[in-house]
mmCIF file of C-alpha atoms in Angstrom:
data_model
loop_
_atom_site.group_PDB
_atom_site.id
_atom_site.type_symbol
_atom_site.label_atom_id
_atom_site.label_comp_id
_atom_site.label_asym_id
_atom_site.label_seq_id
_atom_site.Cartn_x
_atom_site.Cartn_y
_atom_site.Cartn_z
ATOM 1 C CA MET A 1 0.000 0.000 0.000
ATOM 2 C CA GLN A 2 1.310 3.448 -0.869
ATOM 3 C CA SER A 3 1.749 5.908 1.971
ATOM 4 C CA GLU A 4 0.198 9.376 1.934
ATOM 5 C CA LYS A 5 3.690 10.848 1.582
ATOM 6 C CA SER A 6 4.626 8.802 -1.498
ATOM 7 C CA GLY A 7 1.226 9.218 -3.139
ATOM 8 C CA LYS A 8 -1.923 7.325 -3.989
ATOM 9 C CA GLU A 9 -2.414 4.493 -6.434
ATOM 10 C CA ILE A 10 -5.286 4.579 -8.914
ATOM 11 C CA LEU A 11 -7.224 1.350 -8.434
ATOM 12 C CA LYS A 12 -9.892 1.900 -11.057
ATOM 13 C CA VAL A 13 -11.165 4.436 -13.574
ATOM 14 C CA ARG A 14 -14.934 4.600 -14.131
ATOM 15 C CA TYR A 15 -16.155 6.378 -17.240
ATOM 16 C CA GLY A 16 -19.384 8.371 -17.308
ATOM 17 C CA LYS A 17 -20.873 10.763 -19.841
ATOM 18 C CA GLN A 18 -20.361 13.836 -17.672
ATOM 19 C CA LYS A 19 -17.775 12.681 -15.126
ATOM 20 C CA ILE A 20 -14.789 10.378 -14.905
ATOM 21 C CA THR A 21 -14.313 8.773 -11.484
ATOM 22 C CA ILE A 22 -10.783 8.041 -10.295
ATOM 23 C CA VAL A 23 -10.919 5.426 -7.539
ATOM 24 C CA PHE A 24 -8.268 5.233 -4.788
ATOM 25 C CA ILE A 25 -8.135 2.822 -1.862
ATOM 26 C CA ASP A 26 -9.367 5.523 0.506
ATOM 27 C CA GLY A 27 -11.864 7.325 -1.730
ATOM 28 C CA GLU A 28 -12.520 8.621 -5.182
ATOM 29 C CA LEU A 29 -12.153 11.779 -7.221
ATOM 30 C CA LYS A 30 -14.641 12.887 -9.859
ATOM 31 C CA ILE A 31 -13.215 14.914 -12.732
ATOM 32 C CA SER A 32 -14.412 16.198 -16.097
ATOM 33 C CA PRO A 33 -13.586 14.387 -19.354
ATOM 34 C CA ASN A 34 -11.468 17.417 -20.341
ATOM 35 C CA THR A 35 -9.371 17.085 -17.201
ATOM 36 C CA TYR A 36 -9.027 13.347 -17.711
ATOM 37 C CA THR A 37 -7.681 13.767 -21.244
ATOM 38 C CA ASP A 38 -5.173 16.385 -20.069
ATOM 39 C CA PHE A 39 -3.627 13.942 -17.563
ATOM 40 C CA ARG A 40 -2.294 10.456 -18.277
ATOM 41 C CA LEU A 41 -4.402 8.534 -15.765
ATOM 42 C CA PHE A 42 -4.766 4.766 -15.630
ATOM 43 C CA PRO A 43 -5.176 1.968 -13.052
ATOM 44 C CA GLY A 44 -1.903 1.292 -11.288
ATOM 45 C CA LYS A 45 -0.531 4.795 -11.706
ATOM 46 C CA ILE A 46 0.671 6.393 -8.500
ATOM 47 C CA LEU A 47 -0.122 10.074 -8.088
ATOM 48 C CA SER A 48 1.919 12.195 -5.715
ATOM 49 C CA MET A 49 0.061 14.566 -3.422
ATOM 50 C CA GLN A 50 1.289 17.450 -5.576
ATOM 51 C CA GLU A 51 -0.080 15.781 -8.706
ATOM 52 C CA ILE A 52 -3.424 15.218 -6.996
ATOM 53 C CA ALA A 53 -3.499 18.901 -6.008
ATOM 54 C CA GLU A 54 -2.710 19.895 -9.610
ATOM 55 C CA LEU A 55 -5.383 17.535 -10.882
ATOM 56 C CA THR A 56 -7.963 18.998 -8.502
ATOM 57 C CA ASP A 57 -7.022 22.571 -9.387
ATOM 58 C CA HIS A 58 -7.136 21.817 -13.114
ATOM 59 C CA ASN A 59 -10.565 20.229 -12.748
ATOM 60 C CA SER A 60 -11.838 23.220 -10.777
ATOM 61 C CA MET A 61 -10.563 25.592 -13.465
ATOM 62 C CA ASP A 62 -12.147 23.502 -16.203
ATOM 63 C CA LYS A 63 -15.515 23.590 -14.435
ATOM 64 C CA LEU A 64 -15.329 27.343 -13.874
ATOM 65 C CA LEU A 65 -14.260 28.028 -17.458
ATOM 66 C CA ARG A 66 -17.044 25.885 -18.895
ATOM 67 C CA GLY A 67 -19.530 27.763 -16.713
ATOM 68 C CA ALA A 68 -18.107 31.088 -17.867
ATOM 69 C CA LEU A 69 -18.363 30.040 -21.514
ATOM 70 C CA ALA A 70 -21.969 28.997 -20.965
ATOM 71 C CA SER A 71 -22.736 32.427 -19.478
ATOM 72 C CA VAL A 72 -21.135 34.167 -22.445
ATOM 73 C CA SER A 73 -23.155 32.062 -24.881
ATOM 74 C CA LYS A 74 -26.397 33.168 -23.199
ATOM 75 C CA GLY A 75 -25.553 36.862 -23.302
ATOM 76 C CA HIS A 76 -22.682 39.318 -23.528
ATOM 77 C CA PRO A 77 -21.674 40.048 -19.907
ATOM 78 C CA THR A 78 -19.348 42.796 -18.786
ATOM 79 C CA GLU A 79 -16.041 41.958 -17.124
ATOM 80 C CA LYS A 80 -17.441 43.087 -13.766
ATOM 81 C CA MET A 81 -20.477 40.829 -14.134
ATOM 82 C CA MET A 82 -18.244 37.877 -14.992
ATOM 83 C CA ARG A 83 -15.957 38.526 -12.019
ATOM 84 C CA GLU A 84 -18.937 38.640 -9.669
ATOM 85 C CA LYS A 85 -20.357 35.421 -11.129
ATOM 86 C CA LEU A 86 -17.036 33.618 -10.724
ATOM 87 C CA GLN A 87 -16.742 34.844 -7.140
ATOM 88 C CA THR A 88 -20.159 33.413 -6.300
ATOM 89 C CA LYS A 89 -18.965 30.100 -7.767
ATOM 90 C CA GLY A 90 -16.076 30.075 -5.298
ATOM 91 C CA ALA A 91 -13.272 30.894 -7.741
ATOM 92 C CA THR A 92 -10.017 32.161 -6.282
ATOM 93 C CA ALA A 93 -8.537 35.506 -7.331
ATOM 94 C CA LYS A 94 -5.912 33.675 -9.402
ATOM 95 C CA GLN A 95 -8.545 31.559 -11.166
ATOM 96 C CA ILE A 96 -10.667 34.615 -11.895
ATOM 97 C CA GLU A 97 -7.767 36.479 -13.475
ATOM 98 C CA LYS A 98 -6.874 33.485 -15.629
ATOM 99 C CA ILE A 99 -10.450 32.990 -16.850
ATOM 100 C CA ILE A 100 -10.912 36.707 -17.549
ATOM 101 C CA HIS A 101 -7.670 36.624 -19.554
ATOM 102 C CA VAL A 102 -8.778 33.578 -21.575
ATOM 103 C CA LEU A 103 -12.186 35.089 -22.365
ATOM 104 C CA SER A 104 -10.730 38.489 -23.243
ATOM 105 C CA GLU A 105 -8.038 37.020 -25.473
ATOM 106 C CA GLY A 106 -10.698 35.007 -27.284
ATOM 107 C CA GLY A 107 -12.814 38.110 -27.851
ATOM 108 C CA LEU A 108 -15.598 36.688 -25.686
ATOM 109 C CA LEU A 109 -15.372 39.396 -23.033
ATOM 110 C CA ASP A 110 -15.295 42.915 -24.439
ATOM 111 C CA ASP A 111 -16.834 45.810 -22.494
ATOM 112 C CA ALA A 112 -16.615 48.159 -25.492
ATOM 113 C CA GLN A 113 -18.622 45.708 -27.596
ATOM 114 C CA PHE A 114 -21.059 45.265 -24.730
ATOM 115 C CA VAL A 115 -21.713 49.023 -24.768
ATOM 116 C CA LYS A 116 -22.455 48.947 -28.503
ATOM 117 C CA ASP A 117 -24.798 45.980 -28.142
ATOM 118 C CA TYR A 118 -26.568 47.516 -25.137
ATOM 119 C CA LEU A 119 -27.046 50.854 -26.897
ATOM 120 C CA ASP A 120 -28.687 49.092 -29.840
ATOM 121 C CA TYR A 121 -30.912 47.102 -27.487
ATOM 122 C CA ALA A 122 -31.884 50.103 -25.338
ATOM 123 C CA LYS A 123 -32.609 52.410 -28.260
ATOM 124 C CA ASN A 124 -34.755 49.737 -29.917
ATOM 125 C CA ARG A 125 -36.678 49.544 -26.645
ATOM 126 C CA GLY A 126 -37.267 53.289 -26.815
ATOM 127 C CA TYR A 127 -35.131 54.152 -23.794
ATOM 128 C CA GLY A 128 -33.859 57.675 -23.251
ATOM 129 C CA LYS A 129 -30.479 58.929 -22.090
ATOM 130 C CA HIS A 130 -30.966 58.567 -18.336
ATOM 131 C CA ARG A 131 -32.423 55.040 -18.554
ATOM 132 C CA ILE A 132 -29.557 53.943 -20.828
ATOM 133 C CA LEU A 133 -26.842 55.353 -18.565
ATOM 134 C CA GLU A 134 -28.480 53.783 -15.525
ATOM 135 C CA GLY A 135 -28.562 50.409 -17.265
ATOM 136 C CA LEU A 136 -24.902 50.592 -18.237
ATOM 137 C CA ASN A 137 -23.910 51.470 -14.682
ATOM 138 C CA GLU A 138 -25.953 48.581 -13.303
ATOM 139 C CA LYS A 139 -24.228 46.190 -15.718
ATOM 140 C CA GLY A 140 -20.838 47.272 -14.429
ATOM 141 C CA VAL A 141 -19.558 49.060 -17.523
ATOM 142 C CA PRO A 142 -16.370 51.026 -16.694
ATOM 143 C CA GLY A 143 -16.880 54.753 -16.267
ATOM 144 C CA TYR A 144 -14.404 55.702 -18.974
ATOM 145 C CA LEU A 145 -16.505 53.857 -21.564
ATOM 146 C CA ILE A 146 -19.742 55.423 -20.347
ATOM 147 C CA ASN A 147 -18.182 58.891 -20.521
ATOM 148 C CA GLN A 148 -17.431 58.348 -24.204
ATOM 149 C CA ILE A 149 -21.122 58.037 -25.088
ATOM 150 C CA SER A 150 -22.821 61.110 -26.487
ATOM 151 C CA PHE A 151 -26.546 61.756 -26.761
ATOM 152 C CA SER A 152 -27.760 64.465 -29.111
ATOM 153 C CA GLU A 153 -31.033 66.177 -28.302
ATOM 154 C CA GLU A 154 -32.064 65.635 -31.909
ATOM 155 C CA SER A 155 -31.709 61.849 -31.741
ATOM 156 C CA GLU A 156 -33.344 61.734 -28.300
ATOM 157 C CA SER A 157 -36.305 63.773 -29.548
ATOM 158 C CA LYS A 158 -36.703 61.576 -32.610
ATOM 159 C CA ARG A 159 -36.750 58.413 -30.511
ATOM 160 C CA ALA A 160 -39.303 59.928 -28.125
ATOM 161 C CA LEU A 161 -41.505 61.004 -31.032
ATOM 162 C CA ASP A 162 -41.265 57.512 -32.530
ATOM 163 C CA ILE A 163 -42.866 55.969 -29.426
ATOM 164 C CA LEU A 164 -45.408 58.773 -28.924
ATOM 165 C CA PRO A 165 -48.152 57.079 -31.016
ATOM 166 C CA ALA A 166 -47.892 53.920 -28.921
ATOM 167 C CA LEU A 167 -48.175 55.934 -25.719
ATOM 168 C CA GLU A 168 -51.171 57.836 -27.064
ATOM 169 C CA GLU A 169 -52.841 54.536 -27.851
ATOM 170 C CA LYS A 170 -51.993 53.134 -24.431
ATOM 171 C CA PHE A 171 -53.595 56.073 -22.625
ATOM 172 C CA SER A 172 -56.376 56.775 -25.136
ATOM 173 C CA ARG A 173 -59.123 56.099 -22.583
ATOM 174 C CA TYR A 174 -58.141 59.187 -20.567
ATOM 175 C CA ASN A 175 -59.142 62.758 -21.309
ATOM 176 C CA TYR A 176 -56.587 65.091 -22.864
ATOM 177 C CA ALA A 177 -55.166 66.502 -19.628
ATOM 178 C CA GLN A 178 -54.848 63.083 -17.964
ATOM 179 C CA ARG A 179 -53.435 61.525 -21.130
ATOM 180 C CA LYS A 180 -50.811 64.254 -21.391
ATOM 181 C CA LYS A 181 -49.820 63.766 -17.740
ATOM 182 C CA ARG A 182 -49.460 60.005 -18.112
ATOM 183 C CA ILE A 183 -47.431 60.307 -21.304
ATOM 184 C CA TYR A 184 -45.153 62.782 -19.548
ATOM 185 C CA GLU A 185 -44.618 60.329 -16.675
ATOM 186 C CA ALA A 186 -44.019 57.439 -19.087
ATOM 187 C CA LEU A 187 -41.375 59.352 -21.045
ATOM 188 C CA MET A 188 -39.616 60.331 -17.842
ATOM 189 C CA ARG A 189 -39.611 56.687 -16.691
ATOM 190 C CA LEU A 190 -38.096 55.713 -20.027
ATOM 191 C CA GLY A 191 -35.222 58.030 -19.242
ATOM 192 C CA TYR A 192 -35.787 61.093 -21.376
ATOM 193 C CA THR A 193 -34.729 64.510 -20.143
ATOM 194 C CA SER A 194 -37.423 66.966 -19.127
ATOM 195 C CA GLU A 195 -36.536 69.134 -22.153
ATOM 196 C CA VAL A 196 -37.051 66.280 -24.614
ATOM 197 C CA THR A 197 -40.202 65.165 -22.813
ATOM 198 C CA LEU A 198 -41.778 68.615 -22.907
ATOM 199 C CA HIS A 199 -40.818 69.036 -26.555
ATOM 200 C CA THR A 200 -42.514 65.719 -27.338
ATOM 201 C CA LEU A 201 -45.678 66.679 -25.476
ATOM 202 C CA ASN A 202 -45.953 69.799 -27.619
ATOM 203 C CA ARG A 203 -46.683 67.480 -30.550
ATOM 204 C CA LEU A 204 -49.886 66.200 -28.937
#
């Protein structure tokens, strides 16, 4: 029998679709197929305690990276959002930095691109300046990127006028004064400035 100091002998390897189980005399270790293929593991091989630690760390990284890739595939997160998600998964600071580097190098984590995508999304939703800036801040976009965004009163007014017919229809059951008040409140909630909102109401 191998001592703890000299290492542990692999007694058996059990293959599953999602996990590979490495069986030792005193327990077992479940790892991902990716981790298994990255290490030469087979029954009879003796793993030192350092090798077991490396195997465990590699498996943890693989799990975290796969989770990060799944998150990216579902939506384009900011770097801050990804860091927070990895922290909740129990990733160490070193693991987080490595995963952020891998995603950034692969073009899968790009705050500047996130801003472009979010602006398209928000403007299509009819959001105004304040609502857009609030959303970007909530998503963790760096301040220097937010400061680069410009909003012209002309484009803001056009977007507000584009959604005015829908708001008129929504509040059509109210009299003119009430309808005007509710449209004003709706435009303010959507994030338009008071100047743009008042200019839009003048078109009623």
